[in-house]
Amino acid sequence: MQIAVASGKGGTGKTTVATALVLSLARAFPPDYHIGFLDCDVEAPDAHLFLHPAFEKQQPAIILIPKVDQTLCTGCGKCVEVCQFHALARIGTRVIVFPQLCHGCGSCTINCPVNAITEEADPIGLLEAGHTDTGIDFARGTLTISEPIGNPDNPANETLEKRRPAQIVILDAPPGASCSVVETLRGCEFYPAGGRTHSLGLHDCETNDRNLARDGNSSRGHHKPGRDGNKAIDDFCKAEDLPGFAAHPFDRGIAEGTAKGQPLTQYKPGISRKVPPDF
Amino acid sequence: MILLISAQQSEIDSPVDDRFGRSDWFLKVNSETLEWQAFRNPGSNNRGGAGVAAAQFAADQKVDVAISGDFGPNASTALRAAGIQMILFPSGGLNGKDVVDLFRKGALEQE
C-alpha cells in the first residue's frame, strides 16, 4: 500500500503529516512489518530533518538525453517536430540538443528515421537510501541545484520502484500538480490531500484529485484551516464525497516543534490517535 | 537583409517587445524593400524552451538578423549556431518602424 501526502501549495503540512504518519505506523505495527518512507520532494527534500535516517547507499540519478550522430543525421527535423519541450533545434542540416530542456522522454530517439540518435546518461541528482533507528526504510531523491525540474523521470523514481515492495510506503510528494507530482501519485491507493483551506490550494487539490481518479485511486482529506476561515477545500471534499480524516489547528506549539526538528508525534503525542483504526 | 523583430502586436508600427523568446509577435522585415509580414511567435506560450522555439522559427524563416531587447541563453546558442546576427534595441517606447530606421542607420548595438 502506497500512501502519498500531496498538496497544491507548498508549506501546507505535507512533511509534517507524512513523518507523523510513518512514525505512528512504525509504532503501531510489529517490527517485522516492512514500512517505507520516500521523500519525493526532490527540489527541497526535508523529511530527514524529522526522521534522522542513516544513509547506507547512494547512486546518481540520471535521465537519458539524446546524442545526435551528425554523420548519420539527414536534417529531416522529425526529432525537433516531436519534442514537446523544444530541447532540439534544427539549424540548416544540423541538430543541436539543449540538455537542460530535455525531459528524457525518448520521443526523438524513437522517431528518428535513420537511427542517428542514441541516448546518453545525464546526471541530474542523487538517490540515497538507508534506515531510521526505528526501522523505517528511508529513501530520497535530491535534484542538483540548477537542474530544472519538470522531469517525468524524477530522481526519486528509481528508488520508488525498488521501495514499493514494502508493505506500507508513505510518499512525501512535491508541492503543486506537475509532472513530478503525477509521478509520485502513480500507483498510490489513497492520499491525504494536505492543503490550507483557501482557494489558492483548492485548484491544485482538484487537479491532484482528478489525476488520482484517472488511475482509479481515491483520496482523503487532511487540512490545516485557513486563517481567513475559507471553507473552499471543505466544500470541495463534501461535494466530491472525499472523507476527511483530520485537520490540525493553528498552534504555536506545532511551529516550535517543527523549528526544533521534532516530528508531530513527539510534540503532539495525542496525534497518533487521529490515525484511522482501519489503516 | 531580412530582419526579425520581436513585437507586442502584429503591425509594423506596433510597440516592440523587449523579450525575444516570449514576445507574442515577430515582424519579418526586408530592410531594403521595407516589405514586411507579421507572424505569431510559435514559442511564446510554451512552458519551457520558448527561446529555442523562437530561434528555430528565425532559422526556418531564413532571417539574417534578429532584433530584440534581450536574448536568453538558449536562444543565443541556437541563433549563433544558425549564423543569425543578434542586435539589441534600447528599451523605451520604440515601435517596429523605429527599429527598422535605426537598423538602416547602423545605430543599433550588436549583442
Short mmCIF file of C-alpha atoms in Angstrom, two decimals:
data_model
loop_
_atom_site.label_atom_id
_atom_site.label_comp_id
_atom_site.label_asym_id
_atom_site.label_seq_id
_atom_site.Cartn_x
_atom_site.Cartn_y
_atom_site.Cartn_z
CA MET A 1 0.00 0.00 0.00
CA GLN A 2 1.37 3.37 -1.04
CA ILE A 3 0.06 6.49 0.59
CA ALA A 4 1.16 9.78 -0.86
CA VAL A 5 0.82 13.01 1.06
CA ALA A 6 0.24 15.71 -1.51
CA SER A 7 -0.98 19.27 -1.71
CA GLY A 8 -1.25 22.08 -4.16
CA LYS A 9 0.59 24.80 -2.36
CA GLY A 10 3.87 24.35 -0.57
CA GLY A 11 4.01 24.83 3.19
CA THR A 12 0.65 23.21 3.88
CA GLY A 13 2.00 20.47 6.13
CA LYS A 14 2.85 17.58 3.80
CA THR A 15 6.10 16.67 5.53
CA THR A 16 4.57 17.30 8.96
CA VAL A 17 1.74 14.87 8.18
CA ALA A 18 3.86 12.33 6.29
CA THR A 19 6.51 12.00 9.00
CA ALA A 20 3.86 11.81 11.74
CA LEU A 21 2.02 9.11 9.78
CA VAL A 22 5.07 6.96 9.23
CA LEU A 23 6.17 7.22 12.87
CA SER A 24 2.68 6.33 14.08
CA LEU A 25 2.59 3.35 11.75
CA ALA A 26 6.04 2.17 12.77
CA ARG A 27 4.85 2.18 16.37
CA ALA A 28 1.51 0.53 15.62
CA PHE A 29 2.83 -2.40 13.59
CA PRO A 30 5.14 -5.23 14.69
CA PRO A 31 8.87 -4.71 13.96
CA ASP A 32 8.95 -7.27 11.13
CA TYR A 33 6.29 -5.27 9.25
CA HIS A 34 8.06 -3.52 6.40
CA ILE A 35 7.41 0.24 6.48
CA GLY A 36 8.99 2.61 3.99
CA PHE A 37 9.24 6.35 3.57
CA LEU A 38 10.11 8.16 0.34
CA ASP A 39 10.91 11.84 0.18
CA CYS A 40 9.88 12.65 -3.41
CA ASP A 41 10.13 16.42 -2.99
CA VAL A 42 13.42 16.37 -4.87
CA GLU A 43 13.76 20.14 -5.12
CA ALA A 44 13.77 20.54 -1.36
CA PRO A 45 13.78 17.21 0.49
CA ASP A 46 13.44 17.83 4.23
CA ALA A 47 11.83 14.76 5.82
CA HIS A 48 15.27 13.66 7.06
CA LEU A 49 15.18 16.61 9.47
CA PHE A 50 12.38 14.84 11.35
CA LEU A 51 13.18 11.16 10.79
CA HIS A 52 17.01 11.27 11.09
CA PRO A 53 17.86 8.34 8.84
CA ALA A 54 21.38 6.96 8.39
CA PHE A 55 22.10 6.69 4.67
CA GLU A 56 23.76 3.45 3.61
CA LYS A 57 23.62 3.65 -0.17
CA GLN A 58 23.77 6.35 -2.76
CA GLN A 59 23.83 6.50 -6.54
CA PRO A 60 23.49 9.21 -9.15
CA ALA A 61 20.04 9.91 -10.60
CA ILE A 62 20.17 10.23 -14.33
CA ILE A 63 17.98 10.99 -17.27
CA LEU A 64 18.72 9.81 -20.79
CA ILE A 65 19.29 12.66 -23.22
CA PRO A 66 19.71 12.44 -26.99
CA LYS A 67 23.07 12.45 -28.70
CA VAL A 68 22.88 13.10 -32.42
CA ASP A 69 25.37 11.46 -34.77
CA GLN A 70 25.81 14.25 -37.32
CA THR A 71 27.30 11.86 -39.86
CA LEU A 72 24.03 9.87 -39.95
CA CYS A 73 21.60 12.79 -39.42
CA THR A 74 19.86 13.86 -42.63
CA GLY A 75 18.47 17.02 -41.06
CA CYS A 76 14.87 15.92 -41.67
CA GLY A 77 13.74 17.65 -38.46
CA LYS A 78 11.44 14.85 -37.25
CA CYS A 79 13.08 14.94 -33.80
CA VAL A 80 12.51 18.70 -33.50
CA GLU A 81 8.89 18.25 -34.51
CA VAL A 82 8.13 15.53 -31.93
CA CYS A 83 9.92 17.19 -28.99
CA GLN A 84 7.27 18.79 -26.77
CA PHE A 85 9.89 20.69 -24.76
CA HIS A 86 11.88 22.36 -27.55
CA ALA A 87 15.04 20.64 -26.40
CA LEU A 88 16.19 20.24 -30.00
CA ALA A 89 16.66 22.76 -32.79
CA ARG A 90 17.44 22.13 -36.44
CA ILE A 91 19.83 24.67 -37.82
CA GLY A 92 20.42 24.06 -41.51
CA THR A 93 21.02 20.32 -41.59
CA ARG A 94 22.45 20.13 -38.08
CA VAL A 95 20.51 19.31 -34.93
CA ILE A 96 21.52 20.90 -31.62
CA VAL A 97 20.48 19.50 -28.24
CA PHE A 98 19.64 21.65 -25.20
CA PRO A 99 20.17 19.18 -22.32
CA GLN A 100 18.57 21.42 -19.67
CA LEU A 101 15.28 21.47 -21.58
CA CYS A 102 15.21 17.70 -22.15
CA HIS A 103 12.74 15.66 -20.09
CA GLY A 104 14.28 12.37 -21.16
CA CYS A 105 11.11 11.04 -22.78
CA GLY A 106 12.92 9.36 -25.70
CA SER A 107 10.49 10.55 -28.41
CA CYS A 108 13.30 11.92 -30.61
CA THR A 109 15.24 8.67 -30.45
CA ILE A 110 12.19 6.53 -31.25
CA ASN A 111 11.09 8.76 -34.13
CA CYS A 112 14.44 9.24 -35.87
CA PRO A 113 14.00 7.55 -39.28
CA VAL A 114 17.74 6.88 -39.72
CA ASN A 115 18.65 5.92 -36.12
CA ALA A 116 21.05 8.84 -35.83
CA ILE A 117 20.10 9.41 -32.18
CA THR A 118 21.45 7.43 -29.26
CA GLU A 119 20.81 8.21 -25.62
CA GLU A 120 23.42 9.11 -23.06
CA ALA A 121 23.16 9.46 -19.30
CA ASP A 122 22.92 12.97 -17.91
CA PRO A 123 23.31 13.11 -14.11
CA ILE A 124 20.68 15.36 -12.55
CA GLY A 125 20.76 14.41 -8.90
CA LEU A 126 21.38 11.87 -6.18
CA LEU A 127 19.41 8.92 -4.82
CA GLU A 128 20.04 7.92 -1.22
CA ALA A 129 18.66 5.10 0.88
CA GLY A 130 19.02 3.98 4.46
CA HIS A 131 17.13 3.34 7.69
CA THR A 132 15.93 5.21 10.72
CA ASP A 133 16.69 3.85 14.17
CA THR A 134 13.03 2.82 14.42
CA GLY A 135 13.49 0.57 11.38
CA ILE A 136 11.77 2.72 8.76
CA ASP A 137 13.21 2.10 5.30
CA PHE A 138 14.00 5.65 4.17
CA ALA A 139 14.89 6.90 0.69
CA ARG A 140 15.01 10.23 -1.03
CA GLY A 141 15.98 11.94 -4.24
CA THR A 142 17.81 15.26 -4.39
CA LEU A 143 17.88 17.29 -7.57
CA THR A 144 21.19 19.02 -8.28
CA ILE A 145 20.89 22.79 -7.89
CA SER A 146 20.50 24.47 -11.30
CA GLU A 147 18.88 21.40 -12.82
CA PRO A 148 15.39 22.37 -13.95
CA ILE A 149 12.50 20.36 -12.55
CA GLY A 150 9.57 19.14 -14.59
CA ASN A 151 11.02 15.75 -15.28
CA PRO A 152 8.70 12.82 -15.50
CA ASP A 153 11.86 10.91 -14.66
CA ASN A 154 12.08 12.38 -11.21
CA PRO A 155 15.28 11.31 -9.41
CA ALA A 156 13.21 9.60 -6.73
CA ASN A 157 11.60 7.27 -9.25
CA GLU A 158 14.11 4.54 -9.37
CA THR A 159 14.23 4.43 -5.61
CA LEU A 160 10.45 4.43 -5.68
CA GLU A 161 10.24 1.32 -7.81
CA LYS A 162 12.68 -0.51 -5.57
CA ARG A 163 10.94 0.54 -2.37
CA ARG A 164 7.39 -0.29 -3.36
CA PRO A 165 7.60 -3.92 -2.23
CA ALA A 166 7.46 -2.56 1.35
CA GLN A 167 4.09 -3.33 2.92
CA ILE A 168 3.26 0.29 3.58
CA VAL A 169 5.12 3.18 1.97
CA ILE A 170 4.47 6.80 2.79
CA LEU A 171 5.40 9.16 -0.04
CA ASP A 172 6.09 12.80 0.75
CA ALA A 173 5.11 14.46 -2.54
CA PRO A 174 6.46 17.64 -4.08
CA PRO A 175 4.11 20.63 -3.98
CA GLY A 176 1.98 21.53 -6.98
CA ALA A 177 0.35 19.36 -9.62
CA SER A 178 3.05 19.00 -12.28
CA CYS A 179 4.98 16.01 -13.69
CA SER A 180 6.89 15.09 -10.55
CA VAL A 181 3.65 15.09 -8.52
CA VAL A 182 1.82 12.98 -11.10
CA GLU A 183 4.73 10.53 -10.99
CA THR A 184 4.66 10.41 -7.19
CA LEU A 185 0.91 9.75 -7.13
CA ARG A 186 1.09 6.99 -9.75
CA GLY A 187 0.01 3.72 -8.22
CA CYS A 188 -0.95 5.22 -4.87
CA GLU A 189 -4.02 3.76 -3.25
CA PHE A 190 -5.06 6.91 -1.49
CA TYR A 191 -3.62 10.10 -0.27
CA PRO A 192 -4.42 12.69 2.30
CA ALA A 193 -4.71 15.90 0.37
CA GLY A 194 -2.89 18.30 2.62
CA GLY A 195 -3.93 21.82 1.91
CA ARG A 196 -4.70 25.08 3.53
CA THR A 197 -8.36 25.67 3.15
CA HIS A 198 -8.18 28.59 0.79
CA SER A 199 -8.97 28.90 -2.87
CA LEU A 200 -5.31 29.04 -3.92
CA GLY A 201 -4.78 25.49 -2.67
CA LEU A 202 -8.14 24.36 -3.99
CA HIS A 203 -7.22 24.46 -7.67
CA ASP A 204 -4.26 22.11 -7.27
CA CYS A 205 -6.26 19.97 -4.86
CA GLU A 206 -8.86 19.44 -7.58
CA THR A 207 -6.17 18.72 -10.18
CA ASN A 208 -4.49 16.12 -7.99
CA ASP A 209 -7.81 14.52 -7.19
CA ARG A 210 -8.55 14.21 -10.92
CA ASN A 211 -5.09 12.71 -11.51
CA LEU A 212 -5.78 10.08 -8.88
CA ALA A 213 -9.30 9.39 -10.10
CA ARG A 214 -7.94 8.73 -13.58
CA ASP A 215 -5.78 5.96 -12.15
CA GLY A 216 -8.77 4.53 -10.30
CA ASN A 217 -7.46 5.60 -6.92
CA SER A 218 -9.12 7.54 -4.18
CA SER A 219 -8.18 10.43 -2.00
CA ARG A 220 -8.96 11.52 1.51
CA GLY A 221 -8.67 14.89 3.07
CA HIS A 222 -6.45 16.32 5.71
CA HIS A 223 -6.05 20.00 6.05
CA LYS A 224 -4.90 22.95 8.02
CA PRO A 225 -7.60 25.61 8.31
CA GLY A 226 -7.02 28.90 6.56
CA ARG A 227 -6.59 31.94 8.75
CA ASP A 228 -9.49 33.57 6.94
CA GLY A 229 -11.83 30.68 7.70
CA ASN A 230 -12.19 29.93 4.00
CA LYS A 231 -14.04 26.64 3.58
CA ALA A 232 -13.20 26.11 -0.12
CA ILE A 233 -11.47 22.74 0.35
CA ASP A 234 -14.03 21.56 2.93
CA ASP A 235 -16.80 22.29 0.43
CA PHE A 236 -14.89 20.57 -2.36
CA CYS A 237 -14.32 17.43 -0.26
CA LYS A 238 -18.01 17.34 0.70
CA ALA A 239 -19.16 17.80 -2.88
CA GLU A 240 -16.81 15.07 -4.15
CA ASP A 241 -17.62 12.77 -1.22
CA LEU A 242 -13.99 12.61 -0.09
CA PRO A 243 -13.86 11.54 3.53
CA GLY A 244 -11.73 13.86 5.63
CA PHE A 245 -9.82 12.26 8.47
CA ALA A 246 -8.12 15.04 10.33
CA ALA A 247 -7.48 18.73 10.49
CA HIS A 248 -4.86 20.45 12.52
CA PRO A 249 -5.39 23.86 14.02
CA PHE A 250 -3.15 26.88 14.14
CA ASP A 251 -0.97 26.12 17.12
CA ARG A 252 2.23 27.85 18.18
CA GLY A 253 3.45 24.55 19.65
CA ILE A 254 3.45 22.96 16.21
CA ALA A 255 5.65 25.73 14.82
CA GLU A 256 8.02 25.48 17.80
CA GLY A 257 8.34 21.71 17.47
CA THR A 258 8.96 21.94 13.74
CA ALA A 259 11.64 24.56 14.28
CA LYS A 260 13.40 22.11 16.65
CA GLY A 261 13.24 19.31 14.07
CA GLN A 262 10.76 17.31 16.13
CA PRO A 263 8.08 15.25 14.41
CA LEU A 264 4.45 15.99 15.24
CA THR A 265 4.19 12.68 17.15
CA GLN A 266 6.81 13.91 19.61
CA TYR A 267 5.40 17.31 20.50
CA LYS A 268 1.76 16.37 20.00
CA PRO A 269 1.76 12.76 21.28
CA GLY A 270 -2.06 12.57 21.12
CA ILE A 271 -1.94 12.96 17.35
CA SER A 272 -1.39 9.22 16.79
CA ARG A 273 -4.95 8.61 17.89
CA LYS A 274 -6.10 10.55 14.84
CA VAL A 275 -4.72 7.87 12.53
CA PRO A 276 -7.78 5.91 11.46
CA PRO A 277 -8.05 2.48 13.09
CA ASP A 278 -8.70 0.79 9.74
CA PHE A 279 -5.27 1.71 8.46
CA MET B 1 18.81 41.86 -45.24
CA ILE B 2 15.92 40.03 -43.62
CA LEU B 3 15.21 41.24 -40.08
CA LEU B 4 13.11 39.55 -37.39
CA ILE B 5 11.92 42.00 -34.73
CA SER B 6 10.14 40.94 -31.52
CA ALA B 7 6.89 42.89 -31.20
CA GLN B 8 3.86 43.14 -28.94
CA GLN B 9 1.34 43.24 -31.80
CA SER B 10 1.07 42.45 -35.48
CA GLU B 11 1.54 45.85 -37.15
CA ILE B 12 4.74 47.47 -38.42
CA ASP B 13 4.16 50.38 -36.02
CA SER B 14 3.33 48.09 -33.08
CA PRO B 15 5.41 48.56 -29.95
CA VAL B 16 8.42 46.25 -29.86
CA ASP B 17 8.75 43.53 -27.20
CA ASP B 18 11.91 43.51 -25.06
CA ARG B 19 11.86 39.72 -24.88
CA PHE B 20 12.81 37.54 -27.82
CA GLY B 21 11.57 34.05 -26.87
CA ARG B 22 8.44 35.25 -25.09
CA SER B 23 7.29 38.01 -27.44
CA ASP B 24 3.81 37.46 -28.89
CA TRP B 25 4.68 38.53 -32.41
CA PHE B 26 7.58 38.72 -34.81
CA LEU B 27 7.84 41.30 -37.60
CA LYS B 28 9.83 39.98 -40.54
CA VAL B 29 11.12 42.95 -42.49
CA ASN B 30 13.19 43.27 -45.64
CA SER B 31 15.49 46.18 -44.79
CA GLU B 32 15.96 47.16 -48.46
CA THR B 33 12.42 46.92 -49.88
CA LEU B 34 10.70 47.52 -46.49
CA GLU B 35 8.27 44.72 -47.27
CA TRP B 36 7.09 43.19 -44.02
CA GLN B 37 4.98 40.42 -42.60
CA ALA B 38 3.82 39.60 -39.04
CA PHE B 39 3.97 36.12 -37.51
CA ARG B 40 2.82 34.76 -34.17
CA ASN B 41 5.80 33.58 -32.15
CA PRO B 42 5.26 29.81 -32.06
CA GLY B 43 7.04 29.51 -28.71
CA SER B 44 5.56 32.38 -26.73
CA ASN B 45 3.20 30.28 -24.64
CA ASN B 46 5.44 27.28 -24.09
CA ARG B 47 6.13 26.37 -20.51
CA GLY B 48 9.78 25.90 -21.41
CA GLY B 49 12.02 26.14 -24.42
CA ALA B 50 10.46 29.35 -25.77
CA GLY B 51 13.87 30.71 -26.80
CA VAL B 52 14.73 27.57 -28.76
CA ALA B 53 11.33 27.54 -30.49
CA ALA B 54 11.70 31.22 -31.43
CA ALA B 55 15.24 30.69 -32.72
CA GLN B 56 14.05 27.67 -34.71
CA PHE B 57 11.41 29.91 -36.27
CA ALA B 58 14.06 32.52 -37.15
CA ALA B 59 16.23 29.82 -38.76
CA ASP B 60 13.27 28.37 -40.69
CA GLN B 61 12.36 31.85 -41.96
CA LYS B 62 15.99 32.23 -43.11
CA VAL B 63 16.39 35.64 -41.50
CA ASP B 64 19.80 37.33 -41.37
CA VAL B 65 19.32 39.41 -38.25
CA ALA B 66 17.24 39.01 -35.07
CA ILE B 67 16.49 42.25 -33.23
CA SER B 68 15.18 42.32 -29.66
CA GLY B 69 15.71 43.89 -26.26
CA ASP B 70 17.24 40.72 -24.86
CA PHE B 71 18.20 37.19 -25.93
CA GLY B 72 18.10 34.31 -23.44
CA PRO B 73 20.91 31.74 -23.23
CA ASN B 74 19.16 29.02 -25.27
CA ALA B 75 18.00 31.44 -27.97
CA SER B 76 21.54 32.89 -28.23
CA THR B 77 23.11 29.43 -28.61
CA ALA B 78 20.66 28.44 -31.35
CA LEU B 79 20.82 31.78 -33.20
CA ARG B 80 24.61 31.77 -33.09
CA ALA B 81 24.67 28.21 -34.46
CA ALA B 82 22.34 29.34 -37.24
CA GLY B 83 24.64 32.24 -38.09
CA ILE B 84 21.90 34.77 -37.34
CA GLN B 85 23.24 38.07 -36.11
CA MET B 86 21.74 39.31 -32.81
CA ILE B 87 21.12 43.01 -32.43
CA LEU B 88 19.70 44.88 -29.44
CA PHE B 89 17.35 47.84 -29.41
CA PRO B 90 17.27 50.21 -26.45
CA SER B 91 14.21 49.95 -24.19
CA GLY B 92 11.65 52.73 -24.14
CA GLY B 93 8.71 53.22 -26.44
CA LEU B 94 10.07 52.16 -29.83
CA ASN B 95 7.87 50.61 -32.49
CA GLY B 96 8.77 48.28 -35.34
CA LYS B 97 9.27 51.10 -37.82
CA ASP B 98 11.62 53.00 -35.47
CA VAL B 99 13.74 49.86 -35.07
CA VAL B 100 13.98 49.35 -38.85
CA ASP B 101 15.05 53.00 -39.27
CA LEU B 102 17.67 52.69 -36.53
CA PHE B 103 18.95 49.49 -38.12
CA ARG B 104 19.24 51.15 -41.54
CA LYS B 105 21.23 54.00 -39.98
CA GLY B 106 23.54 51.46 -38.29
CA ALA B 107 22.54 52.91 -34.92
CA LEU B 108 21.84 49.62 -33.11
CA GLU B 109 24.19 47.69 -30.89
CA GLN B 110 25.35 44.11 -31.53
CA GLU B 111 24.53 41.54 -28.85
#
